[in-house]
């Protein structure tokens, strides 16, 4: 059974009446409502079973074929003679370079050598989730996104997931969907979270991404580019974390603070 706005508002009011006295945190103003959202599936769009069926269908529909090839055959990439670094012909995206690490505080006694990925310009990427109310109930716009390195090829990802090289169209393609929402300074788009998020320092050199959670007004119309995009409740997102690698780490990172 799907929720309705009236029951959501009534139950939220009761919840806030009980728990408000226990909260004294200025960190995130929506903490109490977010905890309430997580208690029940308030989605007005899909049941959790319908979301799972949608995602399994997206996995089956994925037509991405991935082949392992020698590095020296990768089109558009080259090895620099002077450094041995692997770079893209556009001088954008990232570079694979070598590191020599010296330390006595890790499991390797003296240190180690390793390759590492370094973002050009250290400017990372932009990760954004759009939050929008339907009948007063918050929903989060996510995408079933194909990436060649994904476990299972398809994962549930933020509304926007792009490096700044992608945003600059260094790949020669189109700009990412919904970029204008996150670049907009429209005061009616409320920024609920905006912070630089650290990435895995074991394989990414000085890598960070800017994570944004932005709420658009309930009356604001958003056109879906395809049915790869879906409105999920917070309860559904947290439940899907129990599945095997369905939710990607960027969704986790943006919503971790709630």
Short mmCIF file of N, CA and C in Angstrom, two decimals, residues 41-184:
data_model
loop_
_atom_site.label_atom_id
_atom_site.label_comp_id
_atom_site.label_asym_id
_atom_site.label_seq_id
_atom_site.Cartn_x
_atom_site.Cartn_y
_atom_site.Cartn_z
N UNK A 41 8.04 3.17 4.61
CA UNK A 41 8.12 3.47 3.19
C UNK A 41 6.97 4.39 2.81
N UNK A 42 7.28 5.69 2.67
CA UNK A 42 6.25 6.68 2.38
C UNK A 42 6.10 6.97 0.90
N UNK A 43 6.74 6.22 0.04
CA UNK A 43 6.72 6.52 -1.39
C UNK A 43 5.29 6.55 -1.94
N UNK A 44 5.01 7.57 -2.76
CA UNK A 44 3.72 7.64 -3.45
C UNK A 44 3.84 7.08 -4.87
N UNK A 45 5.05 6.68 -5.26
CA UNK A 45 5.30 6.23 -6.63
C UNK A 45 5.35 4.71 -6.77
N UNK A 46 6.22 4.09 -5.98
CA UNK A 46 6.46 2.66 -6.14
C UNK A 46 6.59 1.99 -4.78
N UNK A 47 6.17 0.73 -4.71
CA UNK A 47 6.46 -0.07 -3.54
C UNK A 47 7.92 -0.52 -3.62
N UNK A 48 8.45 -1.00 -2.52
CA UNK A 48 9.82 -1.49 -2.51
C UNK A 48 9.98 -2.67 -3.47
N UNK A 49 9.00 -3.54 -3.53
CA UNK A 49 9.06 -4.67 -4.46
C UNK A 49 9.08 -4.19 -5.91
N UNK A 50 8.33 -3.14 -6.21
CA UNK A 50 8.33 -2.59 -7.57
C UNK A 50 9.68 -1.98 -7.92
N UNK A 51 10.31 -1.31 -6.94
CA UNK A 51 11.65 -0.74 -7.17
C UNK A 51 12.65 -1.86 -7.45
N UNK A 52 12.58 -2.93 -6.69
CA UNK A 52 13.51 -4.05 -6.89
C UNK A 52 13.30 -4.68 -8.27
N UNK A 53 12.05 -4.80 -8.68
CA UNK A 53 11.76 -5.36 -10.01
C UNK A 53 12.30 -4.44 -11.10
N UNK A 54 12.14 -3.13 -10.91
CA UNK A 54 12.67 -2.15 -11.87
C UNK A 54 14.18 -2.28 -11.99
N UNK A 55 14.88 -2.42 -10.86
CA UNK A 55 16.33 -2.49 -10.91
C UNK A 55 16.80 -3.79 -11.55
N UNK A 56 16.17 -4.88 -11.23
CA UNK A 56 16.55 -6.16 -11.86
C UNK A 56 16.35 -6.08 -13.37
N UNK A 57 15.29 -5.40 -13.79
CA UNK A 57 15.04 -5.24 -15.22
C UNK A 57 16.16 -4.41 -15.86
N UNK A 58 16.60 -3.37 -15.18
CA UNK A 58 17.69 -2.53 -15.69
C UNK A 58 18.98 -3.33 -15.81
N UNK A 59 19.22 -4.22 -14.88
CA UNK A 59 20.40 -5.07 -14.99
C UNK A 59 20.31 -5.98 -16.22
N UNK A 60 19.14 -6.54 -16.44
CA UNK A 60 18.95 -7.43 -17.58
C UNK A 60 19.02 -6.68 -18.91
N UNK A 61 18.57 -5.43 -18.92
CA UNK A 61 18.56 -4.64 -20.15
C UNK A 61 19.93 -4.06 -20.50
N UNK A 62 20.85 -4.11 -19.57
CA UNK A 62 22.17 -3.50 -19.80
C UNK A 62 22.86 -4.17 -20.98
N UNK A 63 23.19 -3.37 -21.99
CA UNK A 63 23.83 -3.92 -23.19
C UNK A 63 25.33 -3.65 -23.23
N UNK A 64 25.88 -3.21 -22.12
CA UNK A 64 27.31 -2.90 -22.07
C UNK A 64 28.14 -4.17 -22.10
N UNK A 65 29.03 -4.25 -23.07
CA UNK A 65 29.96 -5.36 -23.17
C UNK A 65 31.36 -4.86 -22.82
N UNK A 66 32.04 -5.54 -21.96
CA UNK A 66 33.34 -5.08 -21.45
C UNK A 66 34.39 -6.13 -21.80
N UNK A 67 35.47 -5.68 -22.42
CA UNK A 67 36.55 -6.58 -22.81
C UNK A 67 37.85 -6.07 -22.22
N UNK A 68 38.63 -6.95 -21.65
CA UNK A 68 39.95 -6.57 -21.17
C UNK A 68 40.92 -6.57 -22.36
N UNK A 69 41.63 -5.44 -22.51
CA UNK A 69 42.57 -5.30 -23.62
C UNK A 69 43.90 -4.80 -23.08
N UNK A 70 44.99 -4.97 -23.80
CA UNK A 70 46.28 -4.45 -23.34
C UNK A 70 46.23 -2.93 -23.19
N UNK A 71 46.91 -2.42 -22.20
CA UNK A 71 46.92 -0.98 -21.97
C UNK A 71 47.43 -0.21 -23.18
N UNK A 72 48.40 -0.77 -23.89
CA UNK A 72 48.96 -0.05 -25.04
C UNK A 72 48.02 -0.04 -26.24
N UNK A 73 46.86 -0.68 -26.12
CA UNK A 73 45.86 -0.64 -27.19
C UNK A 73 44.67 0.24 -26.84
N UNK A 74 44.69 0.88 -25.69
CA UNK A 74 43.56 1.70 -25.27
C UNK A 74 43.54 2.99 -26.09
N UNK A 75 42.49 3.18 -26.87
CA UNK A 75 42.40 4.32 -27.78
C UNK A 75 42.26 5.63 -27.01
N UNK A 76 43.03 6.62 -27.42
CA UNK A 76 42.95 7.94 -26.79
C UNK A 76 43.88 8.13 -25.62
N UNK A 77 44.57 7.07 -25.22
CA UNK A 77 45.48 7.15 -24.08
C UNK A 77 46.90 6.80 -24.55
N UNK A 78 47.88 7.36 -23.87
CA UNK A 78 49.27 7.12 -24.27
C UNK A 78 50.16 7.12 -23.04
N UNK A 79 51.34 6.57 -23.21
CA UNK A 79 52.35 6.56 -22.15
C UNK A 79 53.39 7.63 -22.45
N UNK A 80 53.62 8.51 -21.49
CA UNK A 80 54.62 9.56 -21.67
C UNK A 80 56.02 8.96 -21.60
N UNK A 81 56.85 9.32 -22.54
CA UNK A 81 58.21 8.77 -22.58
C UNK A 81 59.01 9.17 -21.35
N UNK A 82 58.91 10.42 -20.93
CA UNK A 82 59.76 10.92 -19.86
C UNK A 82 59.38 10.37 -18.49
N UNK A 83 58.08 10.19 -18.25
CA UNK A 83 57.63 9.80 -16.91
C UNK A 83 57.08 8.38 -16.82
N UNK A 84 56.63 7.84 -17.97
CA UNK A 84 55.95 6.55 -17.93
C UNK A 84 54.50 6.67 -17.50
N UNK A 85 54.04 7.90 -17.21
CA UNK A 85 52.65 8.10 -16.82
C UNK A 85 51.72 7.80 -17.99
N UNK A 86 50.54 7.30 -17.67
CA UNK A 86 49.51 7.07 -18.68
C UNK A 86 48.57 8.27 -18.66
N UNK A 87 48.40 8.95 -19.81
CA UNK A 87 47.62 10.18 -19.88
C UNK A 87 46.66 10.11 -21.06
N UNK A 88 45.62 10.96 -21.02
CA UNK A 88 44.66 11.04 -22.12
C UNK A 88 45.12 12.10 -23.11
N UNK A 89 44.77 11.91 -24.36
CA UNK A 89 45.21 12.83 -25.41
C UNK A 89 44.67 14.24 -25.21
N UNK A 90 43.55 14.39 -24.46
CA UNK A 90 42.97 15.70 -24.20
C UNK A 90 43.68 16.43 -23.06
N UNK A 91 44.60 15.72 -22.38
CA UNK A 91 45.25 16.25 -21.17
C UNK A 91 44.22 16.55 -20.08
N UNK A 92 43.15 15.76 -20.07
CA UNK A 92 42.09 15.94 -19.06
C UNK A 92 41.79 14.57 -18.44
N UNK A 93 40.72 14.49 -17.67
CA UNK A 93 40.28 13.27 -16.99
C UNK A 93 41.23 12.90 -15.85
N UNK A 94 42.15 11.98 -16.06
CA UNK A 94 43.05 11.58 -14.99
C UNK A 94 44.36 11.09 -15.59
N UNK A 95 45.33 10.88 -14.72
CA UNK A 95 46.63 10.34 -15.12
C UNK A 95 46.96 9.19 -14.18
N UNK A 96 47.58 8.15 -14.72
CA UNK A 96 48.09 7.06 -13.89
C UNK A 96 49.58 7.31 -13.69
N UNK A 97 49.96 7.54 -12.46
CA UNK A 97 51.37 7.81 -12.17
C UNK A 97 51.85 6.86 -11.07
N UNK A 98 53.15 6.82 -10.87
CA UNK A 98 53.73 5.95 -9.86
C UNK A 98 54.05 6.70 -8.57
N UNK A 99 53.86 6.02 -7.45
CA UNK A 99 54.21 6.58 -6.14
C UNK A 99 55.19 5.64 -5.43
N UNK A 100 56.09 6.22 -4.69
CA UNK A 100 56.94 5.46 -3.77
C UNK A 100 56.63 5.96 -2.37
N UNK A 101 56.16 5.07 -1.53
CA UNK A 101 55.69 5.43 -0.19
C UNK A 101 56.69 4.93 0.85
N UNK A 102 57.07 5.81 1.76
CA UNK A 102 57.97 5.42 2.84
C UNK A 102 57.29 5.70 4.17
N UNK A 103 57.14 4.67 5.00
CA UNK A 103 56.48 4.81 6.29
C UNK A 103 56.81 3.60 7.16
N UNK A 104 56.74 3.79 8.46
CA UNK A 104 56.92 2.68 9.41
C UNK A 104 55.62 2.38 10.15
N UNK A 105 54.56 3.05 9.75
CA UNK A 105 53.30 2.94 10.51
C UNK A 105 52.26 2.08 9.80
N UNK A 106 52.66 1.34 8.77
CA UNK A 106 51.73 0.46 8.07
C UNK A 106 52.21 -0.97 8.14
N UNK A 107 51.46 -1.87 7.51
CA UNK A 107 51.78 -3.30 7.58
C UNK A 107 53.03 -3.67 6.78
N UNK A 108 53.45 -2.79 5.85
CA UNK A 108 54.68 -3.01 5.10
C UNK A 108 55.80 -2.28 5.84
N UNK A 109 56.85 -2.98 6.17
CA UNK A 109 57.84 -2.46 7.11
C UNK A 109 58.47 -1.14 6.68
N UNK A 110 58.90 -1.02 5.44
CA UNK A 110 59.59 0.20 5.00
C UNK A 110 58.77 1.04 4.04
N UNK A 111 57.73 0.47 3.47
CA UNK A 111 56.92 1.19 2.48
C UNK A 111 56.71 0.35 1.25
N UNK A 112 56.28 0.98 0.18
CA UNK A 112 55.98 0.25 -1.04
C UNK A 112 55.92 1.19 -2.24
N UNK A 113 55.92 0.61 -3.43
CA UNK A 113 55.68 1.34 -4.68
C UNK A 113 54.31 0.94 -5.21
N UNK A 114 53.63 1.87 -5.88
CA UNK A 114 52.33 1.54 -6.46
C UNK A 114 51.95 2.56 -7.54
N UNK A 115 51.13 2.13 -8.50
CA UNK A 115 50.49 3.10 -9.38
C UNK A 115 49.30 3.73 -8.67
N UNK A 116 48.92 4.93 -9.07
CA UNK A 116 47.77 5.59 -8.45
C UNK A 116 47.09 6.48 -9.50
N UNK A 117 45.78 6.63 -9.40
CA UNK A 117 45.02 7.49 -10.30
C UNK A 117 44.95 8.90 -9.73
N UNK A 118 45.26 9.87 -10.55
CA UNK A 118 45.25 11.27 -10.11
C UNK A 118 44.36 12.10 -11.03
N UNK A 119 43.37 12.75 -10.45
CA UNK A 119 42.47 13.61 -11.23
C UNK A 119 43.24 14.83 -11.74
N UNK A 120 43.05 15.15 -13.00
CA UNK A 120 43.71 16.34 -13.55
C UNK A 120 43.17 17.57 -12.84
N UNK A 121 44.06 18.38 -12.29
CA UNK A 121 43.66 19.60 -11.61
C UNK A 121 43.12 19.39 -10.21
N UNK A 122 43.05 18.13 -9.77
CA UNK A 122 42.54 17.80 -8.44
C UNK A 122 41.14 18.37 -8.18
N UNK A 123 40.36 18.61 -9.26
CA UNK A 123 39.07 19.26 -9.03
C UNK A 123 37.93 18.27 -8.86
N UNK A 124 38.23 16.98 -8.91
CA UNK A 124 37.25 15.96 -8.58
C UNK A 124 36.04 15.96 -9.49
N UNK A 125 34.89 15.79 -8.87
CA UNK A 125 33.65 15.72 -9.63
C UNK A 125 32.49 16.28 -8.86
N UNK A 126 31.33 16.27 -9.49
CA UNK A 126 30.12 16.79 -8.89
C UNK A 126 29.13 15.64 -8.73
N UNK A 127 28.68 15.44 -7.50
CA UNK A 127 27.73 14.39 -7.18
C UNK A 127 26.51 15.06 -6.56
N UNK A 128 25.35 14.88 -7.16
CA UNK A 128 24.18 15.59 -6.65
C UNK A 128 22.93 14.73 -6.66
N UNK A 129 22.13 14.89 -5.62
CA UNK A 129 20.82 14.25 -5.54
C UNK A 129 19.76 15.33 -5.42
N UNK A 130 18.72 15.21 -6.23
CA UNK A 130 17.58 16.13 -6.14
C UNK A 130 16.53 15.53 -5.20
N UNK A 131 16.09 16.34 -4.27
CA UNK A 131 15.01 15.96 -3.35
C UNK A 131 13.77 16.78 -3.72
N UNK A 132 12.63 16.12 -3.78
CA UNK A 132 11.39 16.80 -4.16
C UNK A 132 10.24 16.14 -3.42
N UNK A 133 9.30 16.95 -3.00
CA UNK A 133 8.14 16.42 -2.29
C UNK A 133 7.01 16.14 -3.27
N UNK A 134 6.35 15.05 -3.04
CA UNK A 134 5.12 14.70 -3.73
C UNK A 134 4.05 14.48 -2.66
N UNK A 135 3.00 15.28 -2.72
CA UNK A 135 1.97 15.27 -1.65
C UNK A 135 2.60 15.54 -0.29
N UNK A 136 3.65 16.36 -0.31
CA UNK A 136 4.32 16.72 0.94
C UNK A 136 5.35 15.71 1.41
N UNK A 137 5.51 14.61 0.69
CA UNK A 137 6.41 13.54 1.12
C UNK A 137 7.73 13.62 0.34
N UNK A 138 8.88 13.66 1.02
CA UNK A 138 10.17 13.76 0.33
C UNK A 138 10.50 12.51 -0.49
N UNK A 139 11.00 12.74 -1.70
CA UNK A 139 11.52 11.67 -2.55
C UNK A 139 12.86 12.11 -3.11
N UNK A 140 13.68 11.15 -3.51
CA UNK A 140 15.05 11.41 -3.95
C UNK A 140 15.23 10.82 -5.35
N UNK A 141 15.72 11.65 -6.27
CA UNK A 141 15.85 11.22 -7.66
C UNK A 141 17.19 10.50 -7.86
N UNK A 142 17.10 9.22 -8.24
CA UNK A 142 18.29 8.41 -8.45
C UNK A 142 18.27 7.85 -9.87
N UNK A 143 19.40 7.31 -10.28
CA UNK A 143 19.54 6.77 -11.64
C UNK A 143 20.14 5.38 -11.58
N UNK A 144 19.62 4.47 -12.40
CA UNK A 144 20.28 3.19 -12.64
C UNK A 144 21.36 3.44 -13.67
N UNK A 145 22.60 3.49 -13.21
CA UNK A 145 23.70 3.98 -14.06
C UNK A 145 24.68 2.85 -14.38
N UNK A 146 25.00 2.75 -15.66
CA UNK A 146 25.99 1.78 -16.11
C UNK A 146 27.39 2.38 -16.01
N UNK A 147 28.31 1.65 -15.41
CA UNK A 147 29.72 2.02 -15.38
C UNK A 147 30.53 0.74 -15.60
N UNK A 148 31.61 0.81 -16.39
CA UNK A 148 32.34 -0.41 -16.72
C UNK A 148 32.98 -1.10 -15.53
N UNK A 149 33.24 -0.34 -14.46
CA UNK A 149 33.86 -0.96 -13.29
C UNK A 149 32.88 -1.36 -12.20
N UNK A 150 31.59 -1.13 -12.43
CA UNK A 150 30.59 -1.48 -11.41
C UNK A 150 30.51 -2.99 -11.21
N UNK A 151 30.35 -3.38 -9.97
CA UNK A 151 30.00 -4.76 -9.69
C UNK A 151 28.55 -4.96 -10.15
N UNK A 152 28.34 -5.84 -11.14
CA UNK A 152 27.01 -6.01 -11.69
C UNK A 152 26.68 -5.02 -12.80
N UNK A 153 27.64 -4.20 -13.20
CA UNK A 153 27.53 -3.23 -14.30
C UNK A 153 26.60 -2.06 -14.00
N UNK A 154 25.46 -2.28 -13.38
CA UNK A 154 24.49 -1.22 -13.10
C UNK A 154 24.36 -1.04 -11.60
N UNK A 155 24.39 0.21 -11.16
CA UNK A 155 24.16 0.53 -9.75
C UNK A 155 23.26 1.74 -9.63
N UNK A 156 22.57 1.84 -8.50
CA UNK A 156 21.71 2.99 -8.24
C UNK A 156 22.60 4.14 -7.79
N UNK A 157 22.56 5.22 -8.55
CA UNK A 157 23.51 6.31 -8.44
C UNK A 157 22.77 7.63 -8.18
N UNK A 158 23.51 8.69 -7.83
CA UNK A 158 22.88 10.00 -7.64
C UNK A 158 22.22 10.52 -8.92
N UNK A 159 21.42 11.57 -8.77
CA UNK A 159 20.81 12.23 -9.92
C UNK A 159 21.89 12.66 -10.91
N UNK A 160 22.96 13.23 -10.38
CA UNK A 160 24.09 13.71 -11.18
C UNK A 160 25.36 13.09 -10.65
N UNK A 161 26.14 12.52 -11.55
CA UNK A 161 27.42 11.94 -11.17
C UNK A 161 28.39 12.19 -12.32
N UNK A 162 29.24 13.20 -12.16
CA UNK A 162 30.09 13.59 -13.29
C UNK A 162 31.36 14.25 -12.79
N UNK A 163 32.46 13.95 -13.46
CA UNK A 163 33.68 14.71 -13.20
C UNK A 163 33.53 16.07 -13.88
N UNK A 164 34.36 17.01 -13.48
CA UNK A 164 34.32 18.32 -14.13
C UNK A 164 34.82 18.22 -15.57
N UNK A 165 35.61 17.19 -15.87
CA UNK A 165 36.00 16.96 -17.26
C UNK A 165 34.77 16.58 -18.09
N UNK A 166 33.88 15.77 -17.52
CA UNK A 166 32.63 15.44 -18.21
C UNK A 166 31.77 16.68 -18.40
N UNK A 167 31.72 17.51 -17.36
CA UNK A 167 30.91 18.73 -17.42
C UNK A 167 31.47 19.68 -18.49
N UNK A 168 32.79 19.70 -18.64
CA UNK A 168 33.41 20.52 -19.69
C UNK A 168 33.28 19.87 -21.07
N UNK A 169 32.74 18.66 -21.10
CA UNK A 169 32.56 17.88 -22.33
C UNK A 169 33.88 17.56 -23.01
N UNK A 170 34.90 17.27 -22.18
CA UNK A 170 36.19 16.88 -22.73
C UNK A 170 36.10 15.57 -23.50
N UNK A 171 35.07 14.78 -23.23
CA UNK A 171 34.88 13.51 -23.94
C UNK A 171 34.19 13.72 -25.29
N UNK A 172 33.73 14.95 -25.56
CA UNK A 172 33.07 15.24 -26.82
C UNK A 172 31.60 14.91 -26.84
N UNK A 173 31.05 14.48 -25.70
CA UNK A 173 29.63 14.11 -25.65
C UNK A 173 28.76 15.25 -25.13
N UNK A 174 27.58 14.88 -24.61
CA UNK A 174 26.63 15.86 -24.10
C UNK A 174 26.94 16.18 -22.63
N UNK A 175 26.36 17.29 -22.15
CA UNK A 175 26.46 17.59 -20.73
C UNK A 175 25.54 16.65 -19.95
N UNK A 176 25.88 16.37 -18.70
CA UNK A 176 25.06 15.45 -17.91
C UNK A 176 23.65 16.00 -17.66
N UNK A 177 22.69 15.09 -17.53
CA UNK A 177 21.32 15.48 -17.21
C UNK A 177 21.26 16.15 -15.84
N UNK A 178 20.41 17.16 -15.73
CA UNK A 178 20.10 17.87 -14.48
C UNK A 178 21.25 18.72 -13.94
N UNK A 179 22.29 18.90 -14.76
CA UNK A 179 23.42 19.73 -14.32
C UNK A 179 22.95 21.13 -13.97
N UNK A 180 21.99 21.66 -14.74
CA UNK A 180 21.54 23.04 -14.53
C UNK A 180 20.94 23.25 -13.14
N UNK A 181 20.36 22.21 -12.56
CA UNK A 181 19.78 22.33 -11.21
C UNK A 181 20.90 22.60 -10.20
N UNK A 182 21.99 21.89 -10.33
CA UNK A 182 23.07 22.00 -9.35
C UNK A 182 23.97 23.21 -9.61
N UNK A 183 23.98 23.70 -10.83
CA UNK A 183 24.74 24.92 -11.12
C UNK A 183 23.92 26.17 -10.85
N UNK A 184 22.62 26.02 -10.72
CA UNK A 184 21.74 27.16 -10.54
C UNK A 184 21.90 27.79 -9.16
#
